[in-house]
Amino acid sequence: MTLQYQGEQYGNKTTFTIRIIGNNLSKSSSNYQIDLLVGDKKLPTFTTEIHQSLSNCLKEVYLFRKHNGIQFDEATEKIVSLFVPYDEVLYNYNKYALFRA
């Protein structure tokens, strides 16, 4: 699932893209990886590449945004790829971690 947001980094307007990659590596758990792109450039956001939950991935993106002057406009959210409806439901349930005050 790929989402785009309009926003700014240090006052410069840009587009932010979040790619959520869900991998079912075992029958007992799912693993998630998120890529954060500013324009076309991938940012090195993660200390670990794979997380056990989507919530943990989004928390890490939030902390990265906070320390790097990145602001998303939540109202500009746009899904730009085909997705499984379950992924959208799971993302909507967990995206509070991305938009904390």
Coordinates of N, CA, C and O in Angstrom, one line a residue:
M1 N 0.9 -1.2 0.0 CA 0.0 0.0 0.0 C 0.9 1.2 0.0 O 1.9 1.3 0.8
T2 N 0.6 2.2 -0.9 CA 1.4 3.4 -1.0 C 0.5 4.6 -0.8 O -0.5 4.7 -1.4
L3 N 0.9 5.5 0.2 CA 0.1 6.7 0.4 C 1.0 7.9 0.2 O 2.2 7.9 0.4
Q4 N 0.4 9.0 -0.2 CA 1.1 10.3 -0.3 C 0.4 11.4 0.5 O -0.8 11.4 0.6
Y5 N 1.3 12.2 1.0 CA 0.8 13.4 1.8 C 1.6 14.6 1.3 O 2.7 14.5 0.9
Q6 N 0.9 15.8 1.3 CA 1.5 17.0 1.0 C 2.0 17.5 2.4 O 1.4 17.3 3.4
G7 N 3.1 18.2 2.4 CA 3.7 18.8 3.6 C 4.9 19.6 3.4 O 5.1 20.1 2.3
E8 N 5.7 19.8 4.4 CA 6.9 20.6 4.3 C 8.0 20.0 5.2 O 7.7 19.4 6.2
Q9 N 9.2 20.3 4.8 CA 10.4 20.0 5.6 C 11.2 21.3 5.7 O 11.6 21.8 4.7
Y10 N 11.3 21.7 6.9 CA 12.1 23.0 7.2 C 11.6 24.1 6.3 O 12.3 24.9 5.8
G11 N 10.2 24.2 6.1 CA 9.6 25.3 5.4 C 9.5 25.1 3.9 O 8.9 25.9 3.2
N12 N 10.1 24.0 3.4 CA 10.1 23.8 1.9 C 8.9 22.8 1.6 O 8.9 21.7 2.2
K13 N 8.0 23.2 0.8 CA 6.8 22.3 0.5 C 7.3 21.2 -0.4 O 8.1 21.3 -1.3
T14 N 6.8 20.0 -0.1 CA 7.1 18.8 -0.8 C 6.1 17.7 -0.7 O 5.1 17.9 0.1
T15 N 6.2 16.6 -1.4 CA 5.3 15.5 -1.3 C 6.0 14.4 -0.5 O 7.2 14.1 -0.8
F16 N 5.3 13.8 0.4 CA 5.9 12.7 1.2 C 5.1 11.4 0.8 O 3.9 11.4 0.7
T17 N 5.9 10.3 0.5 CA 5.3 9.1 0.1 C 5.6 8.0 1.2 O 6.8 7.9 1.6
I18 N 4.7 7.3 1.6 CA 4.9 6.2 2.6 C 4.5 4.9 1.9 O 3.3 4.7 1.4
R19 N 5.4 4.0 1.8 CA 5.2 2.6 1.2 C 5.1 1.7 2.4 O 6.1 1.5 3.1
I20 N 4.0 1.0 2.5 CA 3.9 0.0 3.6 C 4.0 -1.4 2.9 O 3.2 -1.7 2.0
I21 N 5.0 -2.2 3.4 CA 5.2 -3.5 2.8 C 4.9 -4.5 3.9 O 5.6 -4.5 4.9
G22 N 3.9 -5.3 3.7 CA 3.5 -6.3 4.7 C 4.1 -7.7 4.2 O 3.8 -8.1 3.1
N23 N 4.8 -8.3 5.0 CA 5.4 -9.6 4.7 C 4.9 -10.7 5.7 O 5.0 -10.5 6.9
N24 N 4.4 -11.7 5.2 CA 4.0 -12.8 6.0 C 5.1 -13.9 6.0 O 5.1 -14.8 5.3
L25 N 6.1 -13.6 6.9 CA 7.2 -14.5 6.9 C 7.0 -15.8 7.7 O 7.7 -16.8 7.5
S26 N 6.0 -15.8 8.5 CA 5.7 -17.1 9.2 C 4.2 -17.1 9.4 O 3.5 -16.2 9.2
K27 N 3.7 -18.3 9.7 CA 2.2 -18.5 9.8 C 1.7 -17.9 11.1 O 0.5 -17.6 11.2
S28 N 2.6 -17.6 12.1 CA 2.1 -17.1 13.4 C 2.2 -15.6 13.5 O 1.6 -15.0 14.4
S29 N 2.9 -14.9 12.6 CA 3.0 -13.4 12.7 C 3.2 -12.8 11.4 O 3.7 -13.4 10.4
S30 N 2.9 -11.5 11.3 CA 3.2 -10.7 10.2 C 4.3 -9.7 10.5 O 4.5 -9.4 11.7
N31 N 5.0 -9.3 9.5 CA 6.1 -8.3 9.7 C 5.8 -7.1 8.7 O 5.3 -7.4 7.6
Y32 N 6.2 -5.9 9.1 CA 6.0 -4.8 8.3 C 7.2 -4.0 8.1 O 8.1 -3.9 9.0
Q33 N 7.3 -3.3 6.9 CA 8.4 -2.4 6.6 C 7.8 -1.2 6.0 O 6.9 -1.3 5.2
I34 N 8.3 0.0 6.3 CA 7.8 1.2 5.7 C 9.0 2.0 5.1 O 10.1 2.1 5.7
D35 N 8.8 2.5 3.9 CA 9.8 3.4 3.3 C 9.2 4.7 3.3 O 8.0 4.9 2.9
L36 N 9.9 5.7 3.7 CA 9.5 7.1 3.6 C 10.3 7.8 2.6 O 11.5 7.8 2.6
L37 N 9.6 8.5 1.6 CA 10.3 9.2 0.5 C 9.9 10.6 0.6 O 8.7 11.0 0.8
V38 N 10.8 11.5 0.3 CA 10.6 12.9 0.2 C 10.8 13.2 -1.3 O 12.0 13.1 -1.7
G39 N 9.8 13.6 -2.0 CA 9.9 13.7 -3.5 C 10.2 12.3 -4.0 O 9.4 11.3 -3.7
D40 N 11.3 12.1 -4.6 CA 11.7 10.8 -5.1 C 12.8 10.1 -4.3 O 13.3 9.1 -4.6
K41 N 13.3 10.8 -3.2 CA 14.4 10.4 -2.4 C 14.0 9.6 -1.2 O 13.2 10.1 -0.4
K42 N 14.5 8.4 -1.0 CA 14.2 7.6 0.1 C 15.0 8.1 1.3 O 16.2 8.3 1.2
L43 N 14.3 8.3 2.4 CA 15.0 8.7 3.7 C 15.4 7.5 4.5 O 14.6 6.6 4.6
P44 N 16.6 7.6 5.1 CA 17.0 6.4 6.0 C 16.3 6.6 7.4 O 16.9 7.1 8.3
T45 N 15.1 6.1 7.5 CA 14.3 6.3 8.7 C 14.5 5.2 9.8 O 14.3 5.5 11.0
F46 N 15.0 4.0 9.5 CA 14.8 3.0 10.4 C 16.2 2.5 11.0 O 17.2 2.4 10.3
T47 N 16.1 2.2 12.3 CA 17.2 1.5 12.9 C 17.2 0.0 12.6 O 18.1 -0.7 12.6
T48 N 15.9 -0.4 12.5 CA 15.7 -1.8 12.1 C 14.8 -1.8 10.9 O 13.9 -0.9 10.8
E49 N 14.9 -2.7 9.9 CA 14.1 -2.6 8.7 C 12.7 -3.2 8.9 O 11.8 -2.8 8.3
I50 N 12.6 -4.3 9.7 CA 11.3 -5.0 9.8 C 10.8 -4.9 11.3 O 11.6 -5.0 12.2
H51 N 9.5 -4.6 11.4 CA 8.9 -4.5 12.7 C 7.8 -5.6 12.8 O 7.2 -6.0 11.8
Q52 N 7.5 -6.0 14.0 CA 6.4 -6.9 14.2 C 5.0 -6.4 14.1 O 4.1 -7.1 13.8
S53 N 4.9 -5.0 14.2 CA 3.5 -4.4 14.0 C 3.6 -3.2 13.2 O 4.6 -2.5 13.2
L54 N 2.5 -2.9 12.5 CA 2.4 -1.6 11.8 C 2.5 -0.4 12.7 O 3.1 0.6 12.4
S55 N 1.9 -0.5 13.9 CA 2.0 0.5 14.8 C 3.4 0.9 15.2 O 3.7 2.1 15.2
N56 N 4.3 0.0 15.4 CA 5.7 0.3 15.7 C 6.4 1.0 14.5 O 7.2 1.9 14.7
C57 N 6.1 0.6 13.3 CA 6.6 1.2 12.1 C 6.2 2.7 12.0 O 7.0 3.6 11.8
L58 N 4.9 3.0 12.3 CA 4.4 4.3 12.2 C 4.9 5.2 13.3 O 5.2 6.4 13.2
K59 N 5.2 4.6 14.5 CA 5.8 5.3 15.6 C 7.2 5.8 15.3 O 7.6 6.9 15.6
E60 N 7.9 4.9 14.6 CA 9.3 5.3 14.2 C 9.3 6.4 13.1 O 10.1 7.3 13.2
V61 N 8.3 6.4 12.2 CA 8.2 7.4 11.2 C 7.9 8.7 11.9 O 8.4 9.8 11.6
Y62 N 7.0 8.7 12.9 CA 6.6 9.9 13.7 C 7.9 10.5 14.4 O 8.1 11.7 14.3
L63 N 8.6 9.6 15.0 CA 9.8 10.2 15.7 C 10.8 10.7 14.7 O 11.5 11.8 15.0
F64 N 11.0 10.1 13.6 CA 11.9 10.6 12.5 C 11.4 11.9 12.0 O 12.2 12.9 11.9
R65 N 10.1 12.1 11.8 CA 9.5 13.3 11.3 C 9.8 14.4 12.4 O 10.1 15.5 12.0
K66 N 9.5 14.1 13.6 CA 9.7 15.1 14.7 C 11.1 15.7 14.8 O 11.3 16.9 14.9
H67 N 12.1 14.8 14.6 CA 13.5 15.2 14.7 C 14.1 15.8 13.4 O 15.2 16.3 13.4
N68 N 13.3 15.7 12.3 CA 13.9 16.2 11.1 C 13.0 17.3 10.4 O 13.1 17.5 9.2
G69 N 12.2 17.9 11.2 CA 11.4 19.0 10.7 C 10.4 18.7 9.6 O 10.1 19.6 8.8
I70 N 9.8 17.5 9.6 CA 8.9 17.1 8.6 C 7.5 17.2 9.1 O 7.2 16.7 10.2
Q71 N 6.6 17.9 8.4 CA 5.2 18.0 8.7 C 4.3 17.5 7.6 O 4.5 17.9 6.4
F72 N 3.4 16.6 7.9 CA 2.4 16.1 6.9 C 1.1 16.9 7.1 O 0.8 17.1 8.2
D73 N 0.4 17.1 6.1 CA -1.0 17.6 6.2 C -1.9 16.3 6.1 O -2.1 15.8 5.0
E74 N -2.5 15.9 7.2 CA -3.3 14.7 7.2 C -4.4 14.7 6.2 O -4.8 13.7 5.7
A75 N -5.0 15.9 6.0 CA -6.1 16.1 5.1 C -5.8 15.8 3.6 O -6.6 15.6 2.8
T76 N -4.5 15.8 3.3 CA -4.1 15.5 1.9 C -3.8 14.1 1.6 O -3.3 13.8 0.5
E77 N -4.1 13.2 2.5 CA -3.8 11.8 2.3 C -4.5 11.2 1.0 O -5.6 11.5 0.7
K78 N -3.6 10.5 0.3 CA -4.1 10.0 -1.0 C -3.5 8.6 -1.2 O -2.2 8.5 -1.1
I79 N -4.3 7.6 -1.4 CA -3.8 6.2 -1.7 C -3.4 6.2 -3.1 O -4.3 6.4 -4.0
V80 N -2.2 5.8 -3.5 CA -1.7 5.9 -4.9 C -1.4 4.5 -5.5 O -0.8 4.4 -6.5
S81 N -1.8 3.5 -4.8 CA -1.5 2.1 -5.3 C -2.7 1.2 -5.0 O -3.5 1.5 -4.2
L82 N -2.7 0.1 -5.7 CA -3.7 -0.9 -5.4 C -3.4 -1.4 -4.0 O -2.2 -1.5 -3.5
F83 N -4.4 -1.8 -3.3 CA -4.2 -2.3 -1.9 C -5.3 -3.3 -1.5 O -6.3 -3.4 -2.2
V84 N -5.0 -4.1 -0.5 CA -5.9 -5.0 0.1 C -6.8 -4.2 1.1 O -6.2 -3.5 1.9
P85 N -8.1 -4.3 1.0 CA -8.9 -3.6 2.0 C -8.5 -3.8 3.5 O -8.5 -2.8 4.2
Y86 N -8.0 -4.9 3.8 CA -7.5 -5.2 5.2 C -6.4 -4.2 5.5 O -6.3 -3.7 6.6
D87 N -5.5 -4.0 4.5 CA -4.4 -3.1 4.8 C -4.8 -1.6 5.1 O -4.3 -1.0 6.0
E88 N -5.9 -1.2 4.4 CA -6.4 0.1 4.6 C -7.0 0.2 6.0 O -6.8 1.2 6.7
V89 N -7.8 -0.8 6.4 CA -8.4 -0.8 7.7 C -7.3 -0.8 8.8 O -7.4 0.0 9.8
L90 N -6.3 -1.6 8.6 CA -5.2 -1.7 9.6 C -4.5 -0.4 9.7 O -4.1 0.1 10.8
Y91 N -4.2 0.3 8.5 CA -3.5 1.5 8.5 C -4.3 2.6 9.2 O -3.8 3.4 10.1
N92 N -5.6 2.7 8.9 CA -6.5 3.7 9.5 C -6.6 3.5 11.0 O -6.7 4.5 11.7
Y93 N -6.6 2.3 11.5 CA -6.6 2.0 12.9 C -5.3 2.5 13.6 O -5.4 2.9 14.7
N94 N -4.2 2.3 12.9 CA -2.9 2.6 13.5 C -2.3 4.0 13.2 O -1.3 4.4 13.8
K95 N -2.9 4.7 12.3 CA -2.2 6.0 11.9 C -2.2 7.1 12.9 O -1.5 8.1 12.8
Y96 N -3.0 6.9 14.1 CA -2.9 7.8 15.2 C -1.4 8.0 15.6 O -1.0 9.1 16.0
A97 N -0.6 6.9 15.5 CA 0.8 6.9 15.9 C 1.6 7.9 15.0 O 2.6 8.4 15.4
L98 N 1.1 8.1 13.7 CA 1.8 9.0 12.8 C 1.5 10.4 13.0 O 2.3 11.3 12.7
F99 N 0.3 10.7 13.5 CA -0.1 12.1 13.6 C -0.4 12.5 15.1 O -1.3 13.2 15.4
R100 N 0.5 12.2 15.9 CA 0.4 12.6 17.3 C 0.6 14.1 17.4 O 1.3 14.7 16.6
A101 N 0.1 14.7 18.5 CA 0.3 16.1 18.7 C 1.7 16.4 19.1 O 2.4 15.6 19.7

